[in-house]
Amino acid sequence: MARSPDAVAEPLRAVIFDVDGVLVDSPHEQAWREALSDFADPSGFTTAFYQAHVAGKRRLEGARATLERLGGAGAAAQAAAYAEKKQAVIDRLIAEDRFEAFPDAIRFAEALRETPLRTVLASASKNADALLARVILSEGRTLLSLFDADVSGREVARGKPDPALFLLAAAAVDTPPWQCLVVEDAPAGIRAAKAGGMAGLGIARLGDEALLRAAGADLVLTSLDELDVRALPSGVLRTRPVPLSHT
């Protein structure tokens, strides 16, 4: 069921999170670009290219999509080698802590702990857990510990924009898809959410609001601090009320 801002629909029972670009400013884009130098000219691998063609996809699919567009004839045949090189680069960047968590995402995840909503991680990346386990919060907890379930990196028949991974996430917390909200920064992820019958919240950290809206996002924000968390369990997807100014 489609939701529009301020519209009350089915009560929500779960929030499903992508990781890269939503919870952490991960080094994935940097790793893809750095590894590309052995296969094609990396100058065409811009942030806009990454968001449109790679973000949210499984590793081999992202490698193939990149080489089909930026490589010469037959370049896609090197997708497996490119994906392997990219993995080696990102393993190094993670070990060097070359990433950081978004403060608004941490606040959002912590605020959800005060609601009845279940929370699930559902990144296509097999590196998601390693990233979140290295983010230490107050009292020694990790960012990974805030979530009730995790299906990140799980093998599915098809990657985003197919909804398979998000459907696994819903099942992990025994919640029907139409009572789930997916938080995504990539158009492919928003399309996957909508294909699975879920609400989609787009977080536009890169000035890509138009791409997320075109993908079908029910609401697009530039910061998760803007979201009215208290309204979510009732199925209301909206920005926080702005207090009236006093004169």
PDB file of N, CA, C and O in Angstrom, residues 198-227:
ATOM      1  N   MET A 198       6.296  -2.459   0.674  1.00  0.00           N
ATOM      2  CA  MET A 198       6.688  -1.749   1.889  1.00  0.00           C
ATOM      3  C   MET A 198       6.730  -0.239   1.661  1.00  0.00           C
ATOM      4  O   MET A 198       6.842   0.219   0.525  1.00  0.00           O
ATOM      5  N   ALA A 199       6.654   0.518   2.732  1.00  0.00           N
ATOM      6  CA  ALA A 199       6.857   1.961   2.649  1.00  0.00           C
ATOM      7  C   ALA A 199       8.347   2.232   2.484  1.00  0.00           C
ATOM      8  O   ALA A 199       9.187   1.472   2.978  1.00  0.00           O
ATOM      9  N   GLY A 200       8.689   3.298   1.786  1.00  0.00           N
ATOM     10  CA  GLY A 200      10.090   3.627   1.549  1.00  0.00           C
ATOM     11  C   GLY A 200      10.416   5.043   1.972  1.00  0.00           C
ATOM     12  O   GLY A 200       9.794   6.001   1.500  1.00  0.00           O
ATOM     13  N   LEU A 201      11.380   5.177   2.869  1.00  0.00           N
ATOM     14  CA  LEU A 201      11.869   6.480   3.304  1.00  0.00           C
ATOM     15  C   LEU A 201      13.226   6.707   2.674  1.00  0.00           C
ATOM     16  O   LEU A 201      14.171   5.943   2.910  1.00  0.00           O
ATOM     17  N   GLY A 202      13.357   7.734   1.846  1.00  0.00           N
ATOM     18  CA  GLY A 202      14.617   8.042   1.198  1.00  0.00           C
ATOM     19  C   GLY A 202      15.411   9.052   2.008  1.00  0.00           C
ATOM     20  O   GLY A 202      14.871  10.079   2.417  1.00  0.00           O
ATOM     21  N   ILE A 203      16.673   8.746   2.254  1.00  0.00           N
ATOM     22  CA  ILE A 203      17.551   9.696   2.934  1.00  0.00           C
ATOM     23  C   ILE A 203      18.538  10.224   1.893  1.00  0.00           C
ATOM     24  O   ILE A 203      19.372   9.479   1.361  1.00  0.00           O
ATOM     25  N   ALA A 204      18.408  11.495   1.578  1.00  0.00           N
ATOM     26  CA  ALA A 204      19.181  12.118   0.494  1.00  0.00           C
ATOM     27  C   ALA A 204      20.357  12.876   1.088  1.00  0.00           C
ATOM     28  O   ALA A 204      20.257  14.062   1.384  1.00  0.00           O
ATOM     29  N   ARG A 205      21.466  12.203   1.241  1.00  0.00           N
ATOM     30  CA  ARG A 205      22.656  12.831   1.818  1.00  0.00           C
ATOM     31  C   ARG A 205      23.536  13.451   0.750  1.00  0.00           C
ATOM     32  O   ARG A 205      24.503  14.139   1.066  1.00  0.00           O
ATOM     33  N   LEU A 206      23.236  13.200  -0.509  1.00  0.00           N
ATOM     34  CA  LEU A 206      24.111  13.629  -1.606  1.00  0.00           C
ATOM     35  C   LEU A 206      23.401  14.541  -2.591  1.00  0.00           C
ATOM     36  O   LEU A 206      23.785  14.639  -3.752  1.00  0.00           O
ATOM     37  N   GLY A 207      22.340  15.205  -2.148  1.00  0.00           N
ATOM     38  CA  GLY A 207      21.607  16.086  -3.038  1.00  0.00           C
ATOM     39  C   GLY A 207      20.829  15.348  -4.106  1.00  0.00           C
ATOM     40  O   GLY A 207      20.533  15.914  -5.162  1.00  0.00           O
ATOM     41  N   ASP A 208      20.476  14.088  -3.831  1.00  0.00           N
ATOM     42  CA  ASP A 208      19.802  13.262  -4.826  1.00  0.00           C
ATOM     43  C   ASP A 208      18.326  13.024  -4.504  1.00  0.00           C
ATOM     44  O   ASP A 208      17.788  11.953  -4.766  1.00  0.00           O
ATOM     45  N   GLU A 209      17.692  14.054  -3.961  1.00  0.00           N
ATOM     46  CA  GLU A 209      16.269  13.925  -3.626  1.00  0.00           C
ATOM     47  C   GLU A 209      15.432  13.520  -4.831  1.00  0.00           C
ATOM     48  O   GLU A 209      14.529  12.675  -4.717  1.00  0.00           O
ATOM     49  N   ALA A 210      15.703  14.103  -5.986  1.00  0.00           N
ATOM     50  CA  ALA A 210      14.900  13.837  -7.180  1.00  0.00           C
ATOM     51  C   ALA A 210      14.973  12.369  -7.584  1.00  0.00           C
ATOM     52  O   ALA A 210      13.962  11.766  -7.974  1.00  0.00           O
ATOM     53  N   LEU A 211      16.165  11.762  -7.502  1.00  0.00           N
ATOM     54  CA  LEU A 211      16.318  10.354  -7.850  1.00  0.00           C
ATOM     55  C   LEU A 211      15.507   9.462  -6.921  1.00  0.00           C
ATOM     56  O   LEU A 211      14.885   8.483  -7.356  1.00  0.00           O
ATOM     57  N   LEU A 212      15.507   9.783  -5.630  1.00  0.00           N
ATOM     58  CA  LEU A 212      14.773   8.970  -4.662  1.00  0.00           C
ATOM     59  C   LEU A 212      13.261   9.121  -4.841  1.00  0.00           C
ATOM     60  O   LEU A 212      12.518   8.139  -4.736  1.00  0.00           O
ATOM     61  N   ARG A 213      12.825  10.327  -5.127  1.00  0.00           N
ATOM     62  CA  ARG A 213      11.394  10.521  -5.373  1.00  0.00           C
ATOM     63  C   ARG A 213      10.970   9.785  -6.641  1.00  0.00           C
ATOM     64  O   ARG A 213       9.895   9.158  -6.676  1.00  0.00           O
ATOM     65  N   ALA A 214      11.803   9.858  -7.672  1.00  0.00           N
ATOM     66  CA  ALA A 214      11.476   9.179  -8.927  1.00  0.00           C
ATOM     67  C   ALA A 214      11.416   7.674  -8.739  1.00  0.00           C
ATOM     68  O   ALA A 214      10.683   6.978  -9.454  1.00  0.00           O
ATOM     69  N   ALA A 215      12.178   7.153  -7.784  1.00  0.00           N
ATOM     70  CA  ALA A 215      12.175   5.721  -7.513  1.00  0.00           C
ATOM     71  C   ALA A 215      10.936   5.288  -6.744  1.00  0.00           C
ATOM     72  O   ALA A 215      10.681   4.090  -6.611  1.00  0.00           O
ATOM     73  N   GLY A 216      10.174   6.258  -6.212  1.00  0.00           N
ATOM     74  CA  GLY A 216       8.925   5.930  -5.529  1.00  0.00           C
ATOM     75  C   GLY A 216       8.926   6.128  -4.031  1.00  0.00           C
ATOM     76  O   GLY A 216       8.001   5.667  -3.343  1.00  0.00           O
ATOM     77  N   ALA A 217       9.937   6.823  -3.475  1.00  0.00           N
ATOM     78  CA  ALA A 217       9.979   7.043  -2.030  1.00  0.00           C
ATOM     79  C   ALA A 217       8.725   7.763  -1.551  1.00  0.00           C
ATOM     80  O   ALA A 217       8.257   8.710  -2.179  1.00  0.00           O
ATOM     81  N   ASP A 218       8.186   7.302  -0.428  1.00  0.00           N
ATOM     82  CA  ASP A 218       7.000   7.929   0.139  1.00  0.00           C
ATOM     83  C   ASP A 218       7.325   9.245   0.829  1.00  0.00           C
ATOM     84  O   ASP A 218       6.477  10.129   0.930  1.00  0.00           O
ATOM     85  N   LEU A 219       8.546   9.351   1.313  1.00  0.00           N
ATOM     86  CA  LEU A 219       9.013  10.580   1.949  1.00  0.00           C
ATOM     87  C   LEU A 219      10.519  10.641   1.750  1.00  0.00           C
ATOM     88  O   LEU A 219      11.203   9.619   1.857  1.00  0.00           O
ATOM     89  N   VAL A 220      11.034  11.811   1.435  1.00  0.00           N
ATOM     90  CA  VAL A 220      12.475  12.007   1.261  1.00  0.00           C
ATOM     91  C   VAL A 220      12.938  13.083   2.233  1.00  0.00           C
ATOM     92  O   VAL A 220      12.367  14.176   2.284  1.00  0.00           O
ATOM     93  N   LEU A 221      13.979  12.769   2.991  1.00  0.00           N
ATOM     94  CA  LEU A 221      14.546  13.691   3.965  1.00  0.00           C
ATOM     95  C   LEU A 221      16.035  13.849   3.699  1.00  0.00           C
ATOM     96  O   LEU A 221      16.661  12.993   3.075  1.00  0.00           O
ATOM     97  N   THR A 222      16.594  14.943   4.193  1.00  0.00           N
ATOM     98  CA  THR A 222      18.042  15.115   4.107  1.00  0.00           C
ATOM     99  C   THR A 222      18.719  14.790   5.432  1.00  0.00           C
ATOM    100  O   THR A 222      19.943  14.698   5.496  1.00  0.00           O
ATOM    101  N   SER A 223      17.936  14.610   6.483  1.00  0.00           N
ATOM    102  CA  SER A 223      18.449  14.192   7.787  1.00  0.00           C
ATOM    103  C   SER A 223      17.363  13.383   8.486  1.00  0.00           C
ATOM    104  O   SER A 223      16.178  13.752   8.444  1.00  0.00           O
ATOM    105  N   LEU A 224      17.747  12.312   9.150  1.00  0.00           N
ATOM    106  CA  LEU A 224      16.780  11.498   9.880  1.00  0.00           C
ATOM    107  C   LEU A 224      16.283  12.212  11.128  1.00  0.00           C
ATOM    108  O   LEU A 224      15.284  11.795  11.719  1.00  0.00           O
ATOM    109  N   ASP A 225      16.954  13.290  11.522  1.00  0.00           N
ATOM    110  CA  ASP A 225      16.448  14.107  12.634  1.00  0.00           C
ATOM    111  C   ASP A 225      15.123  14.771  12.276  1.00  0.00           C
ATOM    112  O   ASP A 225      14.381  15.206  13.166  1.00  0.00           O
ATOM    113  N   GLU A 226      14.828  14.886  10.988  1.00  0.00           N
ATOM    114  CA  GLU A 226      13.590  15.539  10.547  1.00  0.00           C
ATOM    115  C   GLU A 226      12.358  14.653  10.726  1.00  0.00           C
ATOM    116  O   GLU A 226      11.235  15.150  10.671  1.00  0.00           O
ATOM    117  N   LEU A 227      12.546  13.357  10.915  1.00  0.00           N
ATOM    118  CA  LEU A 227      11.421  12.427  10.946  1.00  0.00           C
ATOM    119  C   LEU A 227      10.704  12.453  12.292  1.00  0.00           C
ATOM    120  O   LEU A 227      11.335  12.476  13.351  1.00  0.00           O
TER     121      LEU A 227
END
